[in-house]
Amino acid sequence: MQSSAMSKIIVILLIQAGSAQILGTFHQSFRTDQPGQLTVENRSGDIRIIGTEGPQVEVTGTVVKKKIKNLFGHRQESVQELLDHPPLSWKDGNLTVQKIDRDLAEFVRVNYTIAVPPDMRVHCATGAGDLHIAALNYPIQVSTGAGDVELNDLKGGGEVSTGSGDMSGSRVNGDLTLSTGSGNIVLTGCAGYCKIETGSGDIHLTYDDQGQCRVKTGSGNIDIEKLMGGADVSTGSGDIQATGYPLDVWDFRTGSGDVNVDIHPDAGANLDLHSYSGSIQVEPQVEVVSSGHRHLEGILRGGGPKVTVSTASGDISIQ
């Protein structure tokens, strides 16, 4: 990786620190012709991991003082020791970023920017802090106790979680699992199986290719675009909007909210619709199999995969 590119990343990291007091930075580089695994264990701090072409692994750490804490005596010496001897372990193409001392972690956090070859496998965890992961070829495993997550240009998918925070991503291939205890999730340009869950928050998912999804929020709206594969979608309280071409079973459920499903004009489906307190409207011509005050079963354009929609309190619209 060219030094000018790393300089740009360092500038970004320093800007992200904002008005917080930066106590110092450290930088180390390693060379590998056979990328292994990057393991990051951070007590608190933001982490950026970027895939870059070339055999170099570049690590920049920024030590930032926590606003409510003051450093005195031996703790200042501990900070200098951290800057002089970063908690990095390198062996046979594998890099481990270790946790700093628990006592010191009460007073400072460490933000990391790490540039790695795209084929490096990544396992990353921080107790609190934002995560930004981009341009990697293999599945990732990353988590933060509290913080936002951004994913870009991932070819292998992976498992990503945050205890509390928003999640966003673009151009993610492969099987992907996203979960947040509380926060919104926005994912665009995805392909493959997506399992997405938030305890409370909205979810927006856009496909670029055929893929299946399981989407769940305890409370919030769900919007899925360009859906083709199977779908299992539910919200405890919120509206559901979906558009696409059903090639497999679709199942949409909400405890309280409206459901609007826009089916491609060339696609057929077997409809099974239930609204226990609301209206049911199907705009395309449908062959009714059975109907009642609260349900409708019908065949749309000759039939196809089953599309089930149910809401305890809300309207259903099929277009």
Short mmCIF file of C-alpha atoms in Angstrom, two decimals, residues 28-302:
data_model
loop_
_atom_site.label_atom_id
_atom_site.label_comp_id
_atom_site.label_asym_id
_atom_site.label_seq_id
_atom_site.Cartn_x
_atom_site.Cartn_y
_atom_site.Cartn_z
CA GLN A 28 3.27 -0.46 12.28
CA SER A 29 3.44 -2.34 9.00
CA PHE A 30 3.92 -6.01 8.18
CA ARG A 31 4.46 -7.91 4.94
CA THR A 32 2.84 -11.20 3.99
CA ASP A 33 2.67 -13.16 0.76
CA GLN A 34 0.07 -15.51 2.25
CA PRO A 35 -2.58 -13.51 4.14
CA GLY A 36 -3.88 -15.31 7.21
CA GLN A 37 -6.28 -13.92 9.79
CA LEU A 38 -6.74 -10.53 11.41
CA THR A 39 -8.10 -10.75 14.96
CA VAL A 40 -9.01 -7.52 16.73
CA GLU A 41 -9.97 -7.40 20.41
CA ASN A 42 -10.57 -3.83 21.52
CA ARG A 43 -12.09 -2.68 24.81
CA SER A 44 -13.42 0.53 23.27
CA GLY A 45 -12.77 2.55 20.14
CA ASP A 46 -13.70 2.80 16.48
CA ILE A 47 -12.31 0.28 14.02
CA ARG A 48 -11.81 0.68 10.26
CA ILE A 49 -10.64 -2.34 8.27
CA ILE A 50 -10.06 -1.78 4.57
CA GLY A 51 -8.94 -4.29 1.95
CA THR A 52 -6.15 -2.92 -0.27
CA GLU A 53 -4.12 -4.51 -3.03
CA GLY A 54 -0.58 -5.54 -2.16
CA PRO A 55 1.21 -7.68 0.43
CA GLN A 56 1.26 -5.06 3.19
CA VAL A 57 -0.70 -4.96 6.45
CA GLU A 58 -0.75 -1.42 7.86
CA VAL A 59 -1.96 -0.61 11.37
CA THR A 60 -2.53 2.88 12.73
CA GLY A 61 -3.78 3.36 16.27
CA THR A 62 -4.94 6.62 17.79
CA VAL A 63 -5.08 6.85 21.57
CA VAL A 64 -7.86 9.19 22.70
CA LYS A 65 -8.58 10.37 26.25
CA LYS A 66 -12.09 9.79 27.49
CA LYS A 67 -13.69 13.14 28.28
CA ILE A 68 -14.74 12.32 31.82
CA LYS A 69 -11.39 10.95 32.90
CA ASN A 70 -8.10 12.64 33.81
CA LEU A 71 -4.69 11.04 33.55
CA PHE A 72 -2.20 11.28 36.39
CA GLY A 73 1.15 9.74 37.26
CA HIS A 74 1.59 6.14 36.29
CA ARG A 75 -1.34 6.24 33.87
CA GLN A 76 0.49 8.81 31.75
CA GLU A 77 3.43 6.44 31.76
CA SER A 78 1.08 3.64 30.69
CA VAL A 79 -0.08 5.71 27.72
CA GLN A 80 3.51 6.26 26.64
CA GLU A 81 4.19 2.56 27.02
CA LEU A 82 1.18 1.84 24.80
CA LEU A 83 2.45 4.23 22.13
CA ASP A 84 5.98 2.82 22.27
CA HIS A 85 4.88 -0.82 22.36
CA PRO A 86 1.50 -1.23 20.62
CA PRO A 87 -0.53 -4.34 21.55
CA LEU A 88 0.12 -6.08 18.23
CA SER A 89 1.19 -9.68 17.68
CA TRP A 90 2.32 -10.87 14.23
CA LYS A 91 3.10 -14.47 13.31
CA ASP A 92 3.05 -16.34 10.00
CA GLY A 93 0.77 -13.87 8.24
CA ASN A 94 -1.64 -13.63 11.19
CA LEU A 95 -2.12 -10.37 13.08
CA THR A 96 -3.72 -10.07 16.52
CA VAL A 97 -4.65 -6.71 17.99
CA GLN A 98 -4.88 -7.27 21.72
CA LYS A 99 -6.88 -5.51 24.42
CA ILE A 100 -5.15 -2.80 26.41
CA ASP A 101 -4.92 -3.02 30.19
CA ARG A 102 -8.34 -2.84 31.85
CA ASP A 103 -7.29 -0.05 34.23
CA LEU A 104 -5.94 2.09 31.39
CA ALA A 105 -9.08 1.41 29.33
CA GLU A 106 -11.10 3.35 31.91
CA PHE A 107 -9.25 6.49 30.85
CA VAL A 108 -8.50 6.05 27.13
CA ARG A 109 -9.85 4.36 24.05
CA VAL A 110 -7.93 3.25 20.97
CA ASN A 111 -9.23 3.88 17.45
CA TYR A 112 -7.75 1.62 14.78
CA THR A 113 -7.42 1.91 11.02
CA ILE A 114 -6.09 -1.30 9.49
CA ALA A 115 -5.33 -1.89 5.81
CA VAL A 116 -5.07 -5.56 4.83
CA PRO A 117 -4.91 -7.66 1.65
CA PRO A 118 -8.47 -8.42 0.44
CA ASP A 119 -7.98 -12.16 1.04
CA MET A 120 -7.27 -11.74 4.75
CA ARG A 121 -9.89 -13.24 7.06
CA VAL A 122 -11.25 -10.84 9.65
CA HIS A 123 -12.52 -11.46 13.19
CA CYS A 124 -13.11 -8.21 15.05
CA ALA A 125 -14.74 -7.14 18.32
CA THR A 126 -14.87 -3.88 20.25
CA GLY A 127 -16.66 -3.26 23.52
CA ALA A 128 -17.94 0.10 22.28
CA GLY A 129 -17.25 1.93 19.04
CA ASP A 130 -18.18 2.23 15.40
CA LEU A 131 -17.11 -0.34 12.79
CA HIS A 132 -16.32 0.26 9.13
CA ILE A 133 -15.39 -2.82 7.08
CA ALA A 134 -14.77 -2.68 3.31
CA ALA A 135 -13.31 -4.45 0.27
CA LEU A 136 -12.78 -7.97 1.62
CA ASN A 137 -13.18 -11.30 -0.18
CA TYR A 138 -13.93 -13.74 2.64
CA PRO A 139 -16.70 -13.94 5.27
CA ILE A 140 -16.19 -11.62 8.23
CA GLN A 141 -17.11 -11.94 11.91
CA VAL A 142 -17.36 -8.56 13.61
CA SER A 143 -19.20 -7.12 16.61
CA THR A 144 -19.46 -4.05 18.81
CA GLY A 145 -21.20 -3.69 22.14
CA ALA A 146 -22.53 -0.27 21.13
CA GLY A 147 -21.88 1.62 17.91
CA ASP A 148 -22.82 2.05 14.28
CA VAL A 149 -21.67 -0.38 11.58
CA GLU A 150 -20.90 0.32 7.91
CA LEU A 151 -20.13 -2.42 5.37
CA ASN A 152 -19.06 -1.93 1.75
CA ASP A 153 -17.88 -4.15 -1.09
CA LEU A 154 -17.81 -7.47 0.73
CA LYS A 155 -17.69 -10.57 -1.46
CA GLY A 156 -18.04 -13.20 1.24
CA GLY A 157 -20.78 -11.88 3.51
CA GLY A 158 -20.39 -12.76 7.17
CA GLU A 159 -21.86 -12.22 10.64
CA VAL A 160 -22.11 -8.70 12.07
CA SER A 161 -23.73 -7.49 15.29
CA THR A 162 -24.04 -4.43 17.49
CA GLY A 163 -25.72 -4.19 20.87
CA SER A 164 -27.13 -0.78 19.97
CA GLY A 165 -26.58 1.22 16.80
CA ASP A 166 -27.49 1.68 13.16
CA MET A 167 -26.18 -0.60 10.43
CA SER A 168 -25.66 0.18 6.75
CA GLY A 169 -24.10 -1.62 3.82
CA SER A 170 -23.74 -1.64 0.05
CA ARG A 171 -22.58 -4.19 -2.52
CA VAL A 172 -22.50 -7.17 -0.18
CA ASN A 173 -22.46 -10.67 -1.70
CA GLY A 174 -22.67 -14.02 0.03
CA ASP A 175 -24.65 -15.05 3.08
CA LEU A 176 -24.97 -12.20 5.57
CA THR A 177 -26.33 -12.02 9.13
CA LEU A 178 -26.93 -8.58 10.65
CA SER A 179 -28.34 -7.93 14.11
CA THR A 180 -28.72 -4.91 16.36
CA GLY A 181 -30.49 -4.62 19.67
CA SER A 182 -31.81 -1.20 18.73
CA GLY A 183 -31.21 0.69 15.49
CA ASN A 184 -32.07 1.06 11.83
CA ILE A 185 -30.63 -1.21 9.13
CA VAL A 186 -30.15 -0.15 5.50
CA LEU A 187 -28.61 -2.59 3.02
CA THR A 188 -28.39 -1.99 -0.74
CA GLY A 189 -26.95 -3.91 -3.66
CA CYS A 190 -26.97 -7.27 -1.89
CA ALA A 191 -27.05 -10.79 -3.29
CA GLY A 192 -27.38 -14.03 -1.38
CA TYR A 193 -29.13 -15.04 1.81
CA CYS A 194 -29.71 -12.18 4.26
CA LYS A 195 -30.75 -12.69 7.87
CA ILE A 196 -31.49 -9.29 9.37
CA GLU A 197 -32.87 -8.48 12.81
CA THR A 198 -33.30 -5.43 15.02
CA GLY A 199 -35.06 -5.24 18.35
CA SER A 200 -36.41 -1.80 17.49
CA GLY A 201 -35.87 0.08 14.23
CA ASP A 202 -36.64 0.30 10.53
CA ILE A 203 -35.16 -2.05 7.93
CA HIS A 204 -34.59 -1.23 4.25
CA LEU A 205 -33.22 -3.94 1.96
CA THR A 206 -32.51 -3.70 -1.79
CA TYR A 207 -31.38 -6.65 -3.90
CA ASP A 208 -29.21 -6.58 -7.01
CA ASP A 209 -29.55 -10.31 -7.63
CA GLN A 210 -31.69 -13.25 -6.62
CA GLY A 211 -31.42 -14.03 -2.93
CA GLN A 212 -33.46 -15.13 0.05
CA CYS A 213 -34.07 -13.15 3.22
CA ARG A 214 -35.30 -13.48 6.76
CA VAL A 215 -36.09 -10.04 8.15
CA LYS A 216 -37.43 -9.21 11.60
CA THR A 217 -37.93 -6.11 13.74
CA GLY A 218 -39.68 -5.93 17.08
CA SER A 219 -41.00 -2.47 16.27
CA GLY A 220 -40.43 -0.64 12.99
CA ASN A 221 -41.17 -0.49 9.29
CA ILE A 222 -39.72 -2.89 6.71
CA ASP A 223 -39.10 -2.01 3.05
CA ILE A 224 -37.71 -4.59 0.60
CA GLU A 225 -37.02 -3.82 -3.06
CA LYS A 226 -36.24 -6.08 -6.04
CA LEU A 227 -37.01 -9.23 -4.07
CA MET A 228 -36.91 -12.52 -6.00
CA GLY A 229 -35.99 -15.38 -3.68
CA GLY A 230 -37.85 -16.64 -0.66
CA ALA A 231 -38.79 -14.20 2.10
CA ASP A 232 -39.75 -14.55 5.77
CA VAL A 233 -40.55 -11.02 6.95
CA SER A 234 -42.12 -9.89 10.22
CA THR A 235 -42.53 -6.86 12.46
CA GLY A 236 -44.29 -6.67 15.80
CA SER A 237 -45.55 -3.19 15.03
CA GLY A 238 -44.97 -1.41 11.72
CA ASP A 239 -45.73 -1.32 8.01
CA ILE A 240 -44.29 -3.69 5.40
CA GLN A 241 -43.58 -2.68 1.80
CA ALA A 242 -42.18 -5.19 -0.72
CA THR A 243 -41.62 -5.20 -4.47
CA GLY A 244 -40.28 -7.94 -6.70
CA TYR A 245 -40.76 -11.15 -8.67
CA PRO A 246 -41.57 -14.15 -6.45
CA LEU A 247 -39.57 -17.24 -7.40
CA ASP A 248 -40.07 -18.82 -3.98
CA VAL A 249 -42.42 -18.55 -1.01
CA TRP A 250 -43.04 -15.07 0.45
CA ASP A 251 -44.40 -14.66 3.97
CA PHE A 252 -45.14 -11.20 5.41
CA ARG A 253 -46.48 -10.67 8.95
CA THR A 254 -47.14 -7.65 11.14
CA GLY A 255 -48.91 -7.41 14.47
CA SER A 256 -50.07 -3.87 13.79
CA GLY A 257 -49.53 -2.14 10.44
CA ASP A 258 -50.30 -2.07 6.75
CA VAL A 259 -48.77 -4.43 4.19
CA ASN A 260 -48.26 -3.39 0.56
CA VAL A 261 -46.85 -5.98 -1.87
CA ASP A 262 -46.07 -4.95 -5.46
CA ILE A 263 -45.67 -8.08 -7.61
CA HIS A 264 -43.99 -7.81 -11.02
CA PRO A 265 -46.62 -7.72 -13.82
CA ASP A 266 -45.12 -10.84 -15.45
CA ALA A 267 -45.16 -12.90 -12.25
CA GLY A 268 -47.83 -15.25 -10.93
CA ALA A 269 -48.54 -16.24 -7.35
CA ASN A 270 -50.92 -18.11 -5.08
CA LEU A 271 -52.24 -15.54 -2.61
CA ASP A 272 -53.21 -16.21 1.01
CA LEU A 273 -54.21 -12.92 2.67
CA HIS A 274 -55.47 -12.33 6.23
CA SER A 275 -56.37 -9.04 7.92
CA TYR A 276 -58.15 -9.38 11.25
CA SER A 277 -58.97 -5.68 11.46
CA GLY A 278 -58.57 -3.91 8.12
CA SER A 279 -59.27 -4.07 4.40
CA ILE A 280 -57.89 -6.38 1.71
CA GLN A 281 -57.38 -4.97 -1.77
CA VAL A 282 -56.00 -6.80 -4.82
CA GLU A 283 -55.66 -4.57 -7.88
CA PRO A 284 -54.62 -7.20 -10.49
CA GLN A 285 -57.34 -9.57 -11.64
CA VAL A 286 -57.28 -12.63 -9.41
CA GLU A 287 -59.10 -15.97 -9.51
CA VAL A 288 -60.72 -16.19 -6.10
CA VAL A 289 -60.49 -19.59 -4.41
CA SER A 290 -62.12 -18.52 -1.16
CA SER A 291 -62.89 -15.24 0.53
CA GLY A 292 -64.47 -13.81 3.63
CA HIS A 293 -64.62 -10.68 5.72
CA ARG A 294 -61.08 -11.18 6.99
CA HIS A 295 -59.32 -13.30 4.38
CA LEU A 296 -58.85 -13.93 0.67
CA GLU A 297 -57.25 -16.84 -1.16
CA GLY A 298 -56.70 -16.53 -4.88
CA ILE A 299 -54.63 -17.35 -7.94
CA LEU A 300 -52.78 -14.46 -9.58
CA ARG A 301 -51.85 -14.75 -13.29
CA GLY A 302 -52.09 -18.53 -13.41
#
